Amino acid sequence: MRSTHRRLAATAAGLVLLPVILGGCGIGGDAEEEGPAAKPARAPAEEATTRSRERVQAYLDAMTAKDVAAGRSQLCALLHDGFDLGATGPNGDFADHFQVPEAAITDIRPGPFGQEVSVSVSVTSGKRAVKRPLLFTVTRDGGDWCIAGEAPGGTPTAGPTPGGAVLTPPS
């Protein structure tokens, strides 16, 4: 018969007792009992990159499909009012006269306010077509990830990579 066990965990504040109930509900069992469905936890940097990519890609897909509600849902709550006022306006990301035939994430790296996601967006309006770089900032808001900012520009094409190598643009 299994009983309640207490595990000691050292923390910066001292020792804390963490009760772990072992039983038939699957909490606290051996790794073998968990089976193949158990997933190892992601490293914080890997999770930040993955979540940032997902949020920005969903926003780009919403822009392409002209799905304002889907685009809005990718943004942090503090941006909703501004988005509602400008998204479909003359210069908004979801304006009727703009088409987005192509949009691609070109880089993701940590920044001072969250993950910085560089994007290249092709926009057409009538017969005019332009390709513009954008920089999205993605951060964690409570337990969820959201887009906290969008600005013209992006990561420079030349500069050090996270591994230290210097990339230069092709001539």
mmCIF file of C-alpha atoms in Angstrom:
data_model
loop_
_atom_site.group_PDB
_atom_site.id
_atom_site.type_symbol
_atom_site.label_atom_id
_atom_site.label_comp_id
_atom_site.label_asym_id
_atom_site.label_seq_id
_atom_site.Cartn_x
_atom_site.Cartn_y
_atom_site.Cartn_z
ATOM 1 C CA MET A 1 0.000 0.000 0.000
ATOM 2 C CA ARG A 2 1.336 3.402 -0.937
ATOM 3 C CA SER A 3 1.231 6.265 1.464
ATOM 4 C CA THR A 4 1.944 9.967 1.504
ATOM 5 C CA HIS A 5 5.642 10.743 1.221
ATOM 6 C CA ARG A 6 7.331 14.037 1.870
ATOM 7 C CA ARG A 7 10.245 15.196 -0.207
ATOM 8 C CA LEU A 8 12.676 17.859 0.942
ATOM 9 C CA ALA A 9 13.635 20.515 -1.545
ATOM 10 C CA ALA A 10 16.311 23.076 -0.827
ATOM 11 C CA THR A 11 15.495 26.591 -1.921
ATOM 12 C CA ALA A 12 17.201 29.918 -1.518
ATOM 13 C CA ALA A 13 14.848 30.681 1.378
ATOM 14 C CA GLY A 14 15.608 27.445 3.199
ATOM 15 C CA LEU A 15 14.013 24.026 3.262
ATOM 16 C CA VAL A 16 10.493 23.516 2.016
ATOM 17 C CA LEU A 17 8.434 20.365 2.464
ATOM 18 C CA LEU A 18 6.607 19.308 -0.679
ATOM 19 C CA PRO A 19 3.927 16.651 -0.212
ATOM 20 C CA VAL A 20 3.739 14.160 -3.031
ATOM 21 C CA ILE A 21 0.772 11.836 -3.029
ATOM 22 C CA LEU A 22 1.478 8.556 -4.713
ATOM 23 C CA GLY A 23 -1.575 6.687 -5.826
ATOM 24 C CA GLY A 24 -3.637 5.345 -8.637
ATOM 25 C CA CYS A 25 -4.304 8.749 -10.190
ATOM 26 C CA GLY A 26 -0.929 8.815 -11.962
ATOM 27 C CA ILE A 27 0.608 11.668 -10.015
ATOM 28 C CA GLY A 28 4.186 11.150 -8.957
ATOM 29 C CA GLY A 29 4.701 7.693 -10.425
ATOM 30 C CA ASP A 30 7.818 6.291 -12.016
ATOM 31 C CA ALA A 31 8.787 7.380 -15.520
ATOM 32 C CA GLU A 32 7.931 3.885 -16.758
ATOM 33 C CA GLU A 33 4.377 4.249 -15.443
ATOM 34 C CA GLU A 34 3.900 7.494 -17.384
ATOM 35 C CA GLY A 35 4.446 5.791 -20.736
ATOM 36 C CA PRO A 36 5.409 7.313 -24.078
ATOM 37 C CA ALA A 37 2.868 10.154 -23.781
ATOM 38 C CA ALA A 38 5.030 11.884 -21.159
ATOM 39 C CA LYS A 39 6.977 14.753 -22.682
ATOM 40 C CA PRO A 40 10.167 16.162 -21.242
ATOM 41 C CA ALA A 41 9.939 19.822 -20.249
ATOM 42 C CA ARG A 42 11.325 22.268 -22.783
ATOM 43 C CA ALA A 43 14.208 24.509 -21.944
ATOM 44 C CA PRO A 44 12.989 28.097 -21.362
ATOM 45 C CA ALA A 45 14.876 29.470 -24.388
ATOM 46 C CA GLU A 46 13.512 26.749 -26.670
ATOM 47 C CA GLU A 47 9.968 27.342 -25.427
ATOM 48 C CA ALA A 48 10.308 31.116 -25.936
ATOM 49 C CA THR A 49 11.480 30.604 -29.514
ATOM 50 C CA THR A 50 8.740 28.083 -30.280
ATOM 51 C CA ARG A 51 5.934 30.153 -28.758
ATOM 52 C CA SER A 52 7.157 33.335 -30.451
ATOM 53 C CA ARG A 53 7.275 31.623 -33.826
ATOM 54 C CA GLU A 54 3.755 30.219 -33.314
ATOM 55 C CA ARG A 55 2.260 33.597 -32.342
ATOM 56 C CA VAL A 56 3.850 35.543 -35.178
ATOM 57 C CA GLN A 57 3.067 32.860 -37.767
ATOM 58 C CA ALA A 58 -0.568 32.853 -36.647
ATOM 59 C CA TYR A 59 -0.641 36.656 -37.007
ATOM 60 C CA LEU A 60 0.893 36.473 -40.490
ATOM 61 C CA ASP A 61 -1.629 33.808 -41.500
ATOM 62 C CA ALA A 62 -4.437 36.039 -40.196
ATOM 63 C CA MET A 63 -3.091 38.982 -42.224
ATOM 64 C CA THR A 64 -2.996 36.872 -45.369
ATOM 65 C CA ALA A 65 -6.551 35.592 -44.772
ATOM 66 C CA LYS A 66 -7.836 39.040 -43.666
ATOM 67 C CA ASP A 67 -9.070 37.414 -40.435
ATOM 68 C CA VAL A 68 -9.093 40.385 -38.051
ATOM 69 C CA ALA A 69 -10.325 38.373 -35.044
ATOM 70 C CA ALA A 70 -7.557 35.785 -35.453
ATOM 71 C CA GLY A 71 -4.956 38.547 -35.733
ATOM 72 C CA ARG A 72 -6.279 40.336 -32.645
ATOM 73 C CA SER A 73 -6.151 37.122 -30.616
ATOM 74 C CA GLN A 74 -2.370 36.919 -31.086
ATOM 75 C CA LEU A 75 -1.809 40.316 -29.428
ATOM 76 C CA CYS A 76 -1.330 41.120 -25.751
ATOM 77 C CA ALA A 77 -4.496 42.547 -24.159
ATOM 78 C CA LEU A 78 -2.950 46.012 -23.823
ATOM 79 C CA LEU A 79 -2.759 46.294 -27.628
ATOM 80 C CA HIS A 80 -6.370 45.346 -28.365
ATOM 81 C CA ASP A 81 -7.866 48.865 -28.272
ATOM 82 C CA GLY A 82 -5.214 50.307 -30.601
ATOM 83 C CA PHE A 83 -5.540 47.310 -32.896
ATOM 84 C CA ASP A 84 -9.321 47.734 -33.040
ATOM 85 C CA LEU A 85 -8.894 51.377 -34.055
ATOM 86 C CA GLY A 86 -6.271 50.877 -36.755
ATOM 87 C CA ALA A 87 -6.195 47.313 -38.064
ATOM 88 C CA THR A 88 -8.610 47.883 -40.932
ATOM 89 C CA GLY A 89 -7.829 51.591 -41.390
ATOM 90 C CA PRO A 90 -6.011 52.977 -44.460
ATOM 91 C CA ASN A 91 -2.565 51.889 -43.216
ATOM 92 C CA GLY A 92 -3.587 48.932 -41.066
ATOM 93 C CA ASP A 93 -2.289 45.395 -41.423
ATOM 94 C CA PHE A 94 -5.806 44.228 -42.346
ATOM 95 C CA ALA A 95 -6.817 47.079 -44.685
ATOM 96 C CA ASP A 96 -9.005 45.911 -47.571
ATOM 97 C CA HIS A 97 -6.796 47.426 -50.283
ATOM 98 C CA PHE A 98 -3.683 45.515 -49.115
ATOM 99 C CA GLN A 99 -2.995 41.924 -50.082
ATOM 100 C CA VAL A 100 -0.266 39.840 -48.445
ATOM 101 C CA PRO A 101 0.792 37.190 -50.971
ATOM 102 C CA GLU A 102 3.917 36.243 -49.024
ATOM 103 C CA ALA A 103 5.107 36.548 -45.429
ATOM 104 C CA ALA A 104 7.977 34.665 -43.808
ATOM 105 C CA ILE A 105 9.760 34.636 -40.462
ATOM 106 C CA THR A 106 13.436 35.338 -41.100
ATOM 107 C CA ASP A 107 14.945 35.386 -37.603
ATOM 108 C CA ILE A 108 14.108 34.935 -33.916
ATOM 109 C CA ARG A 109 16.357 36.100 -31.116
ATOM 110 C CA PRO A 110 16.105 37.328 -27.548
ATOM 111 C CA GLY A 111 15.699 41.076 -27.134
ATOM 112 C CA PRO A 112 15.441 43.534 -24.265
ATOM 113 C CA PHE A 113 11.628 43.270 -24.039
ATOM 114 C CA GLY A 114 11.049 39.676 -25.139
ATOM 115 C CA GLN A 115 11.685 37.573 -28.206
ATOM 116 C CA GLU A 116 12.310 39.630 -31.359
ATOM 117 C CA VAL A 117 10.856 37.992 -34.452
ATOM 118 C CA SER A 118 11.991 39.432 -37.789
ATOM 119 C CA VAL A 119 9.635 39.011 -40.714
ATOM 120 C CA SER A 120 9.691 39.749 -44.421
ATOM 121 C CA VAL A 121 6.244 40.666 -45.761
ATOM 122 C CA SER A 122 5.278 41.182 -49.406
ATOM 123 C CA VAL A 123 2.379 43.579 -49.746
ATOM 124 C CA THR A 124 0.458 44.483 -52.887
ATOM 125 C CA SER A 125 -1.957 47.330 -53.404
ATOM 126 C CA GLY A 126 -3.371 47.506 -56.892
ATOM 127 C CA LYS A 127 -0.394 47.167 -59.252
ATOM 128 C CA ARG A 128 2.200 48.175 -56.632
ATOM 129 C CA ALA A 129 4.130 45.510 -54.788
ATOM 130 C CA VAL A 130 6.651 46.038 -51.993
ATOM 131 C CA LYS A 131 8.565 43.807 -49.647
ATOM 132 C CA ARG A 132 8.933 45.162 -46.128
ATOM 133 C CA PRO A 133 10.789 43.941 -43.058
ATOM 134 C CA LEU A 134 8.857 43.980 -39.774
ATOM 135 C CA LEU A 135 9.965 43.302 -36.225
ATOM 136 C CA PHE A 136 7.528 41.721 -33.788
ATOM 137 C CA THR A 137 8.198 41.582 -30.062
ATOM 138 C CA VAL A 138 6.674 38.563 -28.353
ATOM 139 C CA THR A 139 6.536 38.263 -24.597
ATOM 140 C CA ARG A 140 4.926 36.244 -21.882
ATOM 141 C CA ASP A 141 1.850 37.837 -20.329
ATOM 142 C CA GLY A 142 0.837 35.815 -17.318
ATOM 143 C CA GLY A 143 0.803 32.192 -18.408
ATOM 144 C CA ASP A 144 0.436 32.898 -22.121
ATOM 145 C CA TRP A 145 2.604 34.247 -24.926
ATOM 146 C CA CYS A 146 1.449 37.212 -27.003
ATOM 147 C CA ILE A 147 2.670 39.829 -29.466
ATOM 148 C CA ALA A 148 3.598 42.956 -27.509
ATOM 149 C CA GLY A 149 4.737 45.108 -30.424
ATOM 150 C CA GLU A 150 5.175 45.488 -34.161
ATOM 151 C CA ALA A 151 7.566 47.928 -35.796
ATOM 152 C CA PRO A 152 9.105 48.542 -39.216
ATOM 153 C CA GLY A 153 12.514 46.957 -39.676
ATOM 154 C CA GLY A 154 13.956 43.711 -38.524
ATOM 155 C CA THR A 155 17.159 42.048 -37.536
ATOM 156 C CA PRO A 156 20.082 43.395 -39.570
ATOM 157 C CA THR A 157 21.249 40.985 -42.249
ATOM 158 C CA ALA A 158 24.883 41.313 -41.159
ATOM 159 C CA GLY A 159 26.032 40.815 -37.622
ATOM 160 C CA PRO A 160 26.966 38.205 -35.077
ATOM 161 C CA THR A 161 24.754 35.167 -34.691
ATOM 162 C CA PRO A 162 24.026 33.656 -31.283
ATOM 163 C CA GLY A 163 26.953 31.280 -31.893
ATOM 164 C CA GLY A 164 29.327 34.196 -32.564
ATOM 165 C CA ALA A 165 29.750 33.775 -36.332
ATOM 166 C CA VAL A 166 29.351 36.906 -38.425
ATOM 167 C CA LEU A 167 26.990 36.683 -41.372
ATOM 168 C CA THR A 168 27.279 39.105 -44.245
ATOM 169 C CA PRO A 169 24.657 39.715 -46.886
ATOM 170 C CA PRO A 170 25.305 38.271 -50.330
ATOM 171 C CA SER A 171 26.669 40.795 -52.859
#
